[in-house]
Coordinates of C-alpha atoms in Angstrom, one line a residue:
Chain A
M165 CA 0.0 0.0 0.0
T166 CA 2.9 2.4 0.8
T167 CA 6.4 2.7 -0.3
I168 CA 8.8 3.4 2.6
K169 CA 12.2 4.7 1.7
E170 CA 14.9 2.4 3.0
R171 CA 17.4 3.9 5.4
N172 CA 20.8 2.3 5.5
I173 CA 21.7 2.7 9.1
F174 CA 25.1 0.9 8.6
E175 CA 26.4 3.7 6.3
R176 CA 27.9 5.6 9.2
I177 CA 28.7 2.7 11.6
E178 CA 29.2 -1.0 11.2
K179 CA 26.6 -3.4 12.5
E180 CA 29.0 -5.0 14.8
K181 CA 29.9 -1.7 16.4
I182 CA 26.2 -0.9 17.0
L183 CA 25.7 -4.4 18.5
N184 CA 28.6 -3.9 20.9
G185 CA 27.5 -0.4 21.8
L186 CA 24.0 -1.7 22.7
I187 CA 25.4 -4.5 24.7
R188 CA 27.6 -2.0 26.7
I189 CA 24.4 0.0 27.5
F190 CA 21.9 -2.8 28.2
G191 CA 23.8 -5.9 28.9
K192 CA 24.0 -9.0 26.6
S193 CA 20.8 -10.6 27.7
N194 CA 18.8 -7.5 26.8
V195 CA 20.0 -7.1 23.3
S196 CA 19.4 -9.2 20.2
D197 CA 20.0 -9.0 16.4
R198 CA 18.8 -12.6 15.8
Q199 CA 16.2 -12.9 13.1
H200 CA 13.8 -15.0 15.2
D201 CA 13.9 -12.4 18.0
L202 CA 13.3 -9.5 15.6
Y203 CA 10.6 -11.1 13.6
P204 CA 7.7 -10.6 16.0
Y205 CA 8.4 -6.9 16.0
S206 CA 8.3 -6.6 12.2
Y207 CA 4.5 -6.9 11.8
D208 CA 1.3 -6.5 13.7
M209 CA -2.3 -7.7 13.2
T210 CA -3.1 -5.0 10.7
E211 CA -2.6 -4.7 7.0
A212 CA 0.3 -2.3 7.6
T213 CA 3.4 -3.3 5.6
P214 CA 5.8 -5.3 7.7
H215 CA 9.4 -4.3 8.1
M216 CA 12.2 -6.0 10.0
P217 CA 14.1 -4.0 12.7
D218 CA 17.8 -4.4 13.0
F219 CA 18.0 -4.8 16.7
V220 CA 15.8 -5.1 19.7
V221 CA 16.7 -3.9 23.2
I222 CA 15.0 -4.3 26.5
P223 CA 15.7 -1.4 28.9
E224 CA 15.6 -1.5 32.6
T225 CA 16.4 2.1 33.5
V226 CA 15.9 5.6 32.2
N227 CA 19.7 6.1 32.1
Q228 CA 20.0 3.2 29.7
I229 CA 17.5 4.9 27.4
I230 CA 19.3 8.2 27.6
S231 CA 22.6 6.5 26.6
L232 CA 20.7 4.8 23.7
V233 CA 19.3 8.1 22.5
N234 CA 22.7 9.8 22.6
F235 CA 24.2 6.9 20.7
C236 CA 21.5 6.7 18.1
N237 CA 21.5 10.5 17.6
E238 CA 25.2 10.4 16.8
Y239 CA 24.7 7.9 14.0
S240 CA 21.1 8.7 13.0
I241 CA 19.8 5.3 13.9
P242 CA 16.0 5.0 14.3
I243 CA 14.5 4.1 17.6
V244 CA 11.0 2.7 17.6
P245 CA 9.3 2.7 21.1
Y246 CA 7.4 -0.5 21.7
I247 CA 5.3 -1.6 24.7
S248 CA 2.8 -4.4 23.9
G249 CA 2.3 -4.0 20.2
N250 CA -1.4 -4.0 20.5
N251 CA -2.0 -0.7 18.7
V252 CA -4.2 -1.2 15.6
G253 CA -2.3 1.0 13.2
G254 CA 1.2 -0.4 12.5
L255 CA 2.6 2.3 14.8
T256 CA 5.4 0.1 16.2
I257 CA 6.5 -1.4 12.9
P258 CA 10.0 0.0 12.2
N259 CA 9.4 1.5 8.8
E260 CA 13.1 2.4 8.3
G261 CA 14.6 -0.4 10.4
G262 CA 16.7 0.5 13.4
I263 CA 16.2 -0.4 17.0
I264 CA 13.0 -1.6 18.7
L265 CA 13.0 -0.2 22.3
D266 CA 10.8 -2.7 24.1
M267 CA 9.8 -1.0 27.3
G268 CA 7.0 -3.4 28.0
K269 CA 9.1 -6.2 29.4
K270 CA 11.0 -4.6 32.3
M271 CA 9.8 -1.0 32.6
N272 CA 6.5 -1.8 34.1
K273 CA 6.4 -0.3 37.6
I274 CA 3.5 1.5 39.2
I275 CA 5.6 4.3 40.7
K276 CA 3.0 6.1 42.7
I277 CA -0.8 6.1 43.3
H278 CA -1.9 9.3 44.9
E279 CA -5.2 8.7 46.7
S280 CA -6.3 12.3 47.5
M281 CA -5.3 13.9 44.2
M282 CA -6.3 10.8 42.3
Y283 CA -3.5 10.1 39.9
A284 CA -1.1 7.3 39.2
I285 CA 2.5 7.7 37.9
L286 CA 3.3 4.7 35.7
E287 CA 6.1 3.4 33.6
P288 CA 5.2 2.6 30.0
G289 CA 5.0 -1.2 30.5
V290 CA 2.2 -1.1 33.1
T291 CA -0.8 -3.0 31.6
F292 CA -4.5 -2.4 32.2
G293 CA -4.8 -5.7 34.0
Q294 CA -1.9 -4.8 36.3
L295 CA -3.3 -1.4 37.1
K296 CA -6.8 -2.7 37.7
K297 CA -5.6 -5.4 40.1
N298 CA -3.5 -2.9 42.0
L299 CA -6.4 -0.4 42.3
D300 CA -9.0 -3.1 43.2
E301 CA -6.7 -4.5 45.9
N302 CA -5.0 -1.4 47.3
H303 CA -7.1 1.6 46.3
P304 CA -10.7 0.3 46.2
N305 CA -12.1 3.9 46.1
L306 CA -10.4 4.7 42.8
K307 CA -10.8 3.4 39.3
Y308 CA -9.4 4.0 35.9
G309 CA -11.1 3.8 32.6
Y310 CA -10.8 0.5 30.8
T311 CA -11.0 -0.2 27.2
M312 CA -12.1 -3.2 25.0
A313 CA -8.5 -4.1 24.7
P314 CA -6.8 -7.1 26.2
P315 CA -5.6 -6.8 29.8
Y316 CA -2.0 -7.0 28.6
A317 CA -2.3 -3.7 26.6
S318 CA -0.4 -0.7 27.9
V319 CA -2.1 2.0 29.9
V320 CA 0.5 4.7 29.0
G321 CA 0.5 3.7 25.3
N322 CA -3.3 4.0 25.2
A323 CA -3.2 7.4 26.9
L324 CA -0.5 8.8 24.6
L325 CA -2.5 7.7 21.6
S326 CA -5.7 9.2 22.9
G327 CA -7.5 5.9 23.6
L328 CA -11.1 5.6 24.6
S329 CA -12.5 3.8 27.7
N330 CA -15.7 2.9 29.6
L331 CA -15.5 6.4 31.3
S332 CA -15.2 8.3 28.1
G333 CA -18.9 9.2 28.0
S334 CA -18.3 11.5 30.9
Y335 CA -14.6 12.2 30.9
G336 CA -13.5 12.0 27.2
S337 CA -10.4 10.4 25.8
M338 CA -7.5 9.1 28.0
A339 CA -5.2 11.7 26.5
D340 CA -7.3 14.3 28.4
W341 CA -6.4 12.5 31.6
V342 CA -2.6 12.9 31.3
N343 CA -1.3 15.2 34.1
G344 CA 2.3 15.0 33.0
L345 CA 5.1 13.1 31.4
E346 CA 8.8 12.4 31.8
I347 CA 10.5 12.3 28.4
I348 CA 13.9 11.8 27.0
L349 CA 14.6 14.3 24.2
N350 CA 16.8 13.8 21.2
N351 CA 19.8 15.4 22.9
G352 CA 19.5 13.1 25.9
D353 CA 17.9 15.7 28.1
L354 CA 15.4 14.3 30.6
V355 CA 12.4 16.6 31.0
R356 CA 9.2 16.5 32.9
T357 CA 6.0 18.3 31.7
G358 CA 2.9 19.3 33.6
S359 CA 2.7 20.6 37.2
C360 CA 5.7 18.4 38.2
F361 CA 7.9 20.8 36.3
I362 CA 7.8 23.1 39.4
S363 CA 10.5 21.1 41.2
K364 CA 14.0 20.5 39.8
E365 CA 14.1 16.9 41.1
F366 CA 11.5 14.2 40.7
K367 CA 8.8 14.5 43.4
P368 CA 5.9 12.0 43.1
N369 CA 3.5 14.3 44.9
N370 CA 3.4 17.1 42.4
W371 CA 2.1 15.4 39.3
F372 CA -1.5 16.6 39.8
A373 CA -2.2 18.9 36.8
R374 CA -1.4 19.4 33.1
Y375 CA -1.9 23.2 33.2
P376 CA -1.6 26.2 33.8
I377 CA 1.7 26.4 32.1
P378 CA 2.5 26.2 28.3
D379 CA 1.3 22.8 27.3
L380 CA 4.5 20.9 26.5
T381 CA 2.7 17.6 27.3
G382 CA 0.9 18.0 24.0
L383 CA 4.2 17.7 22.1
F384 CA 4.2 14.0 23.0
I385 CA 0.5 13.1 22.8
C386 CA -0.7 11.5 19.5
W387 CA 2.8 12.0 18.1
Q388 CA 3.3 8.2 17.9
G389 CA 6.7 8.4 19.6
M390 CA 8.2 10.8 17.0
T391 CA 9.3 13.6 19.3
G392 CA 10.8 11.8 22.3
I393 CA 10.7 8.7 24.5
V394 CA 8.2 8.8 27.3
T395 CA 9.5 7.1 30.4
K396 CA 6.9 8.1 33.0
C397 CA 3.3 9.2 32.6
A398 CA 0.9 10.5 35.3
I399 CA -2.7 9.6 34.6
Q400 CA -5.8 10.8 36.4
L401 CA -7.9 8.3 38.3
W402 CA -11.5 8.6 39.2
P403 CA -13.6 8.0 42.2
K404 CA -15.2 4.6 42.2
K405 CA -18.9 4.8 42.9
E406 CA -20.6 2.2 44.9
Y407 CA -23.8 1.8 42.9
N408 CA -23.7 0.7 39.3
K409 CA -26.1 -0.3 36.6
V410 CA -25.7 -1.3 33.0
L411 CA -28.6 -0.9 30.6
L412 CA -28.9 -2.3 27.1
G413 CA -30.6 -0.6 24.2
I414 CA -31.8 -2.8 21.4
V415 CA -32.2 -0.7 18.3
Y416 CA -33.7 -0.9 14.8
G417 CA -32.2 1.6 12.4
H418 CA -29.0 3.5 11.9
E419 CA -30.4 6.9 12.7
E420 CA -32.2 5.6 15.8
C421 CA -28.9 4.4 17.2
A422 CA -27.2 7.7 16.4
E423 CA -30.0 9.6 18.1
I424 CA -29.6 7.5 21.3
I425 CA -25.8 8.1 21.3
R426 CA -26.3 11.8 20.9
E427 CA -29.2 12.3 23.3
L428 CA -28.0 10.1 26.1
G429 CA -24.5 11.7 25.8
R430 CA -25.9 15.2 26.3
I431 CA -27.8 14.5 29.5
E432 CA -24.6 13.8 31.3
V433 CA -25.6 10.9 33.5
C434 CA -24.0 8.1 31.6
E435 CA -20.4 7.2 32.1
D436 CA -20.3 5.1 28.9
I437 CA -22.6 4.9 25.9
S438 CA -21.2 2.4 23.4
A439 CA -23.0 0.9 20.4
I440 CA -22.2 -2.0 18.1
N441 CA -24.1 -3.7 15.4
S442 CA -25.9 -6.9 16.4
E443 CA -23.9 -9.2 14.1
I444 CA -21.2 -9.2 16.8
A445 CA -23.5 -11.2 19.0
K446 CA -23.6 -14.0 16.4
M447 CA -19.8 -13.7 16.0
T448 CA -19.5 -14.3 19.7
Y449 CA -21.4 -17.5 19.2
G450 CA -18.9 -18.5 16.6
L451 CA -20.7 -17.7 13.4
I452 CA -18.0 -16.7 11.0
K453 CA -19.7 -14.3 8.5
P454 CA -23.2 -14.0 10.0
K455 CA -26.0 -12.5 8.0
K456 CA -28.6 -10.4 9.6
F457 CA -32.2 -11.7 9.2
E458 CA -34.8 -9.1 8.2
K459 CA -36.5 -8.8 11.6
E460 CA -33.4 -8.9 13.8
P461 CA -32.4 -5.7 15.5
D462 CA -29.6 -3.6 13.9
Y463 CA -27.6 -2.4 17.0
V464 CA -27.2 -2.8 20.7
V465 CA -26.2 0.1 22.9
L466 CA -24.4 -0.4 26.3
I467 CA -25.3 2.3 28.8
S468 CA -23.3 2.4 32.0
I469 CA -24.5 4.5 34.9
S470 CA -23.2 4.9 38.4
G471 CA -23.9 6.8 41.6
H472 CA -22.4 7.3 45.0
T473 CA -25.8 6.6 46.6
K474 CA -28.6 4.3 45.6
E475 CA -30.9 7.3 45.3
L476 CA -28.6 9.0 42.9
L477 CA -28.2 5.9 40.8
N478 CA -32.0 5.4 40.6
A479 CA -32.6 9.0 39.7
K480 CA -30.1 8.7 36.9
I481 CA -31.7 5.4 35.7
N482 CA -35.1 7.0 35.7
Y483 CA -33.9 10.0 33.8
V484 CA -32.3 7.7 31.2
R485 CA -35.6 5.8 30.9
K486 CA -37.5 9.1 30.5
V487 CA -35.2 10.3 27.7
F488 CA -35.3 6.9 26.0
K489 CA -39.1 7.0 26.0
K490 CA -39.0 10.5 24.4
I491 CA -36.7 9.2 21.7
K492 CA -38.9 6.2 21.2
E493 CA -41.9 8.5 20.6
R494 CA -40.3 10.5 17.9
V495 CA -38.2 7.9 15.9
K496 CA -39.5 5.8 13.0
N497 CA -38.1 2.4 14.0
K498 CA -38.3 0.4 17.2
I499 CA -36.0 0.8 20.1
F500 CA -36.0 -1.1 23.5
L501 CA -34.3 -0.6 26.8
T502 CA -33.5 -3.5 29.1
N503 CA -31.2 -4.8 31.8
F504 CA -27.8 -5.7 30.3
F505 CA -26.7 -8.4 32.7
T506 CA -29.9 -10.3 32.6
F507 CA -30.1 -10.2 28.9
A508 CA -26.4 -11.2 28.7
N509 CA -27.1 -14.1 30.9
I510 CA -29.8 -15.3 28.5
L511 CA -27.4 -14.9 25.6
G512 CA -24.6 -16.7 27.4
P513 CA -21.8 -16.1 30.0
E514 CA -19.3 -15.2 27.2
F515 CA -21.2 -11.9 26.7
R516 CA -19.9 -10.6 29.9
M517 CA -16.6 -9.9 28.1
F518 CA -18.3 -6.8 26.6
Y519 CA -18.6 -5.4 30.1
D520 CA -16.0 -7.0 32.3
I521 CA -13.2 -5.1 30.7
P522 CA -10.3 -5.1 30.2
S523 CA -10.9 -8.3 28.3
V524 CA -10.1 -10.1 25.1
I525 CA -13.1 -9.6 22.9
T526 CA -12.9 -13.0 21.3
P527 CA -14.8 -12.4 18.1
L528 CA -12.2 -9.8 17.1
Y529 CA -9.5 -12.5 17.1
E530 CA -11.3 -15.1 14.9
W531 CA -8.3 -14.9 12.5
D532 CA -4.8 -13.4 12.5
G533 CA -5.9 -10.1 11.0
L534 CA -7.6 -7.2 12.8
T535 CA -7.7 -3.7 11.6
W536 CA -9.9 -0.6 11.8
I537 CA -10.2 3.0 11.1
G538 CA -11.0 4.6 14.4
S539 CA -12.0 8.2 14.2
Y540 CA -13.4 11.1 16.1
A541 CA -16.7 12.1 14.4
N542 CA -19.4 14.7 14.5
P543 CA -22.3 13.0 16.3
D544 CA -24.7 14.5 13.8
H545 CA -23.1 12.5 11.0
L546 CA -23.3 9.1 12.7
G547 CA -26.5 7.9 10.9
P548 CA -25.2 8.3 7.3
L549 CA -21.7 7.1 8.4
M550 CA -23.2 3.9 9.8
E551 CA -25.4 3.2 6.8
K552 CA -22.7 3.8 4.2
C553 CA -20.0 1.8 6.0
Y554 CA -22.5 -1.1 6.7
N555 CA -23.3 -1.2 3.0
L556 CA -19.6 -1.3 2.2
F557 CA -19.0 -4.3 4.5
N558 CA -21.8 -6.2 2.6
Q559 CA -20.5 -5.1 -0.7
Y560 CA -17.1 -6.6 0.0
G561 CA -18.4 -9.7 1.7
I562 CA -16.8 -9.0 5.1
G563 CA -18.7 -9.6 8.3
P564 CA -19.7 -6.1 9.5
I565 CA -18.5 -4.7 12.9
I566 CA -19.3 -1.0 13.5
Y567 CA -18.5 0.4 16.9
M568 CA -19.4 3.8 18.2
K569 CA -19.0 5.7 21.5
S570 CA -20.2 9.0 22.8
M571 CA -17.3 11.1 24.1
K572 CA -17.4 13.7 26.8
S573 CA -21.1 14.4 27.0
A574 CA -21.4 14.0 23.2
H575 CA -19.1 16.8 22.4
Y576 CA -17.9 14.3 19.7
C577 CA -18.1 10.6 19.2
V578 CA -15.9 7.8 18.1
F579 CA -16.8 6.0 14.9
R580 CA -15.0 2.8 14.1
P581 CA -15.7 0.2 11.4
I582 CA -13.7 -2.9 12.4
I583 CA -12.5 -5.7 10.2
R584 CA -11.4 -9.1 11.4
Y585 CA -9.9 -11.1 8.5
N586 CA -7.7 -13.9 7.3
K587 CA -4.5 -12.2 6.4
K588 CA -3.5 -14.9 3.8
K589 CA -6.7 -14.9 1.9
E590 CA -8.2 -11.4 2.5
Q591 CA -5.4 -8.9 2.7
A592 CA -6.0 -7.4 -0.7
I593 CA -9.8 -7.0 -0.2
V594 CA -9.2 -5.5 3.2
E595 CA -6.8 -2.9 1.9
K596 CA -9.4 -1.9 -0.7
L597 CA -12.2 -1.8 1.9
Q598 CA -10.1 0.3 4.3
K599 CA -9.6 2.9 1.5
E600 CA -13.3 3.0 0.9
F601 CA -14.0 3.5 4.6
L602 CA -11.5 6.3 4.8
K603 CA -13.1 8.0 1.7
V604 CA -16.5 7.9 3.3
M605 CA -15.2 9.1 6.7
L606 CA -13.2 11.9 5.3
E607 CA -16.3 13.0 3.4
Y608 CA -17.9 13.6 6.8
D609 CA -14.8 15.3 8.2
C610 CA -14.0 12.4 10.6
V611 CA -10.5 12.6 12.1
P612 CA -8.8 9.2 12.2
Y613 CA -6.6 8.4 15.2
K614 CA -3.7 6.0 15.5
T615 CA -3.1 6.5 11.8
P616 CA -1.0 4.0 9.9
V617 CA 1.4 5.4 7.3
W618 CA -0.9 4.8 4.3
M619 CA -3.7 6.7 6.0
T620 CA -1.6 9.7 6.9
E621 CA -0.6 10.1 3.3
K622 CA -4.3 10.4 2.3
I623 CA -5.0 12.9 5.2
R624 CA -2.0 15.0 4.2
E625 CA -3.4 15.4 0.7
R626 CA -6.5 17.1 1.9
C627 CA -5.8 18.8 5.3
D628 CA -4.7 22.3 6.1
P629 CA -1.2 22.7 4.5
N630 CA -0.1 25.0 7.3
W631 CA -0.9 22.4 9.8
I632 CA 1.5 20.0 8.0
K633 CA 4.1 22.8 7.9
L634 CA 3.8 23.2 11.7
L635 CA 3.9 19.5 12.2
E636 CA 7.2 19.3 10.2
R637 CA 8.7 22.3 12.0
I638 CA 8.1 20.8 15.4
K639 CA 9.4 17.4 14.3
N640 CA 12.5 19.0 12.8
A641 CA 13.1 21.1 15.9
M642 CA 12.7 18.1 18.3
D643 CA 14.3 15.4 16.2
P644 CA 16.5 16.9 13.5
N645 CA 18.2 13.5 12.8
N646 CA 14.8 11.8 12.6
I647 CA 15.6 9.0 14.9
F648 CA 12.3 8.8 16.7
N649 CA 9.9 6.4 14.9
P650 CA 10.7 7.8 11.5
G651 CA 8.2 7.4 8.6
K652 CA 5.0 8.1 10.6
W653 CA 2.9 10.9 9.3
G654 CA 5.2 11.1 6.3
L655 CA 7.9 12.6 8.5
Chain B
M226 CA -29.5 -37.7 24.1
S227 CA -31.2 -34.7 22.5
I228 CA -29.8 -32.9 19.5
I229 CA -30.2 -29.2 18.9
N230 CA -29.2 -27.7 15.5
Q231 CA -27.1 -24.5 15.2
P232 CA -29.6 -21.6 14.7
K233 CA -28.4 -18.6 12.7
D234 CA -30.4 -15.9 14.4
I235 CA -29.7 -14.2 17.8
L236 CA -32.8 -15.3 19.7
G237 CA -32.4 -18.9 18.3
L238 CA -28.8 -19.0 19.4
A239 CA -29.8 -17.6 22.8
L240 CA -32.5 -20.3 23.2
K241 CA -30.1 -23.0 22.2
N242 CA -27.7 -21.6 24.9
L243 CA -30.6 -21.8 27.4
L244 CA -31.8 -25.3 26.6
T245 CA -28.4 -27.1 26.1
P246 CA -27.6 -27.3 29.9
M247 CA -31.2 -28.6 30.5
L248 CA -30.6 -31.6 28.3
N249 CA -28.2 -33.1 30.8
E250 CA -31.1 -33.4 33.3
E251 CA -32.9 -36.8 33.4
K252 CA -36.2 -35.2 34.3
I253 CA -36.1 -32.9 31.3
L254 CA -35.1 -35.6 29.0
K255 CA -38.0 -37.7 30.2
K256 CA -40.4 -34.9 29.6
I257 CA -39.4 -34.4 26.0
K258 CA -38.6 -38.1 25.1
N259 CA -41.7 -38.9 23.2
W260 CA -42.9 -35.4 22.7
H261 CA -44.0 -34.0 19.3
R262 CA -44.8 -30.3 19.4
I263 CA -44.3 -27.2 17.4
I264 CA -44.1 -24.1 19.7
V265 CA -43.6 -20.6 18.5
V266 CA -42.1 -18.0 20.8
E267 CA -42.3 -14.4 19.9
L268 CA -40.6 -11.5 21.6
I269 CA -43.1 -8.7 20.9
G270 CA -41.5 -6.0 18.7
L271 CA -38.5 -8.3 17.8
Y272 CA -39.4 -11.5 16.0
E273 CA -40.6 -15.1 16.2
I274 CA -38.7 -18.3 16.5
T275 CA -40.1 -21.8 16.3
L276 CA -39.1 -24.8 18.4
I277 CA -39.8 -28.2 17.0
F278 CA -39.8 -31.0 19.6
N279 CA -39.6 -34.3 17.8
N280 CA -38.9 -37.2 20.1
S281 CA -35.5 -36.5 21.4
E282 CA -34.6 -33.8 18.8
I283 CA -35.2 -30.1 19.2
T284 CA -34.8 -27.9 16.2
I285 CA -34.9 -24.1 16.5
E286 CA -35.8 -22.1 13.4
Y287 CA -36.1 -18.4 12.6
G288 CA -39.6 -17.2 12.0
E289 CA -43.0 -18.7 12.6
K290 CA -44.1 -22.1 11.3
P291 CA -47.7 -21.7 10.0
K292 CA -48.9 -24.8 11.8
Y293 CA -48.0 -24.7 15.4
D294 CA -49.3 -26.3 18.6
L295 CA -48.7 -23.3 20.8
K296 CA -47.6 -19.7 20.4
I297 CA -46.3 -17.6 23.3
R298 CA -45.9 -13.9 22.8
M299 CA -44.2 -11.9 25.4
T300 CA -42.6 -8.5 25.9
L301 CA -38.9 -8.0 26.4
D302 CA -39.8 -6.7 29.9
A303 CA -41.7 -9.8 30.7
L304 CA -38.8 -12.0 29.5
I305 CA -36.4 -10.1 31.8
A306 CA -38.7 -10.2 34.7
I307 CA -39.3 -13.9 34.4
T308 CA -35.6 -14.5 34.1
E309 CA -34.9 -12.5 37.2
G310 CA -37.7 -14.3 39.1
R311 CA -39.7 -11.2 39.6
M312 CA -42.6 -12.6 37.7
G313 CA -43.9 -16.0 36.7
L314 CA -45.5 -16.9 33.4
I315 CA -49.0 -16.7 34.9
S316 CA -48.5 -13.3 36.5
A317 CA -47.1 -12.1 33.2
F318 CA -50.2 -13.5 31.5
L319 CA -52.5 -11.8 33.9
R320 CA -50.7 -8.5 33.4
R321 CA -51.0 -8.9 29.7
K322 CA -47.3 -8.9 29.1
L323 CA -47.6 -12.4 27.8
K324 CA -50.2 -13.8 25.4
V325 CA -50.9 -17.4 24.5
K326 CA -52.4 -18.7 21.3
K327 CA -54.1 -22.1 21.5
I328 CA -54.4 -21.6 25.3
Y329 CA -56.5 -24.7 25.6
R330 CA -53.4 -26.8 25.2
I331 CA -52.8 -26.8 28.9
F332 CA -50.5 -29.8 29.1
T333 CA -48.3 -28.4 26.4
I334 CA -48.1 -25.0 28.1
N335 CA -47.3 -26.6 31.4
K336 CA -44.5 -28.8 30.0
F337 CA -43.0 -26.0 28.0
Q338 CA -43.1 -23.3 30.6
S339 CA -41.5 -25.7 33.2
I340 CA -38.6 -26.2 30.8
L341 CA -38.2 -22.6 29.7
V342 CA -38.6 -20.9 33.1
K343 CA -36.1 -23.3 34.7
A344 CA -33.7 -22.6 31.8
L345 CA -34.0 -18.9 32.3
H346 CA -33.5 -19.1 36.1
L347 CA -30.5 -21.3 35.6
A348 CA -29.0 -18.9 33.1
N349 CA -29.5 -16.0 35.4
K350 CA -27.4 -17.6 38.1
T351 CA -24.2 -17.5 36.0
Y352 CA -23.6 -13.9 36.7
V353 CA -25.0 -11.9 39.6
E354 CA -25.2 -8.2 39.0
A355 CA -23.3 -6.3 41.7

């Protein structure tokens, strides 16, 4: 799909010298240039073009990474930060070779959980499962937002890439919850952004806010590791409410589903409003390419509500029911509201995975290929987006999965057609279908996130050219030798 | 041993999920051993599915077979309430959340509801809402 220019990293220094240099920094057991060690880092589950790295290193300390950055900067050797490789966008594929910096294996400490100011300082390798366990056991009054990603996915990775979660209905994307970062810059400087900047030395108790200083944190969020290496991240935690309820909307019609997402988002009582087309239920039962029967519902909507008291929770539930009833009276097609857990029990215990997150959503992993175009979208455009993308799925003979979520009181929403596929047999079709999806989504001004290289090329063709200029200026200023994850965003 | 086909619609799949554990029970197997009935279940507003009991085989099909022995129509609310044990089939009927066609087939109703209600209660024990 994309031609990446090859970079010969051995022009300025021999391979053997690089290997020896890396061993001096990390120790022999944390460095490899063997093909079978490198191979898993060369590809991911998406359609992104694979590319082998030249080395993989496993750091244990920040100082090791500083030494690495200084070394690579001298010889213009690319560094690709890697944690768990679960991003759906080819973001950790080393497009120009170089060194995979695998921070997932040994840089996985929960450094601090601050109860009263409600934040956690994490190393990049901390997983959702790890954080959840720690909070449930040691800080039961606090929670984080969890996503429909496996429990071994990285919290920091997700936050830096503006991931969504089961609290996004209220609190927006996880990038909004970053209080501060510790980063290694291209010249080896270690810098901290956010309120923690106020002290010269590291103090775990002052990472409580992102502002009110110039927002340098933003130079590292959604930059796909192109501006520096993040070694610590402070993320906001949220109070855990005692009383919780999950409702399930069963919906006929694209526009009806869109209306529910918009309206329930705006009333500000739901922590999470997520919708998915009903074929996913059949995929959960193991049907490979399920067809929808005429009378089957089109979508299901998961609605999470919580309250510090039972009265608060009940008041919220009643309000949701009231709003739902009003929507029902004005829309053309049928909609129903029921209790999620009871309905899930009728369907089968495996359906709990859609709520008990983080979890592996098994229908997504039917084969070895999984890809999507996740985007931020205007909630008013959801109806036509759903209809057009659904038709495209059917046109290409791929089992449809369309996922949507209301974000931050419906200020915007996430729209995401998802493709699970057999890489060997369906790669070519999937590449075509992805292009069609992108065309439709850009038509409605959707803004894709976690963009693979081929997608950024398309976006660059149509976006504000001055934005591209600014992007390039910042990248050149922060990484003149282009060692940090080169090739992403055409940089 | 009873055999159930693999339905292709959601409610059919759900019903198969509900009934499969029941088929390990001797009492249930005895009930349906020589039973030949066609029963339609409709979730009002959604759609109908047909259960065909034929000796020890149960087949679940999308849609309504024109010649049935019994048809039960219930609202989604009623299904949830019955599953949660807040309501029985009779109280659902009395509150008009459940309707029965060919209501005179008392024995068929009785046998079927004993299987279905037990299946729903059993399923609801798998996960208790916090």
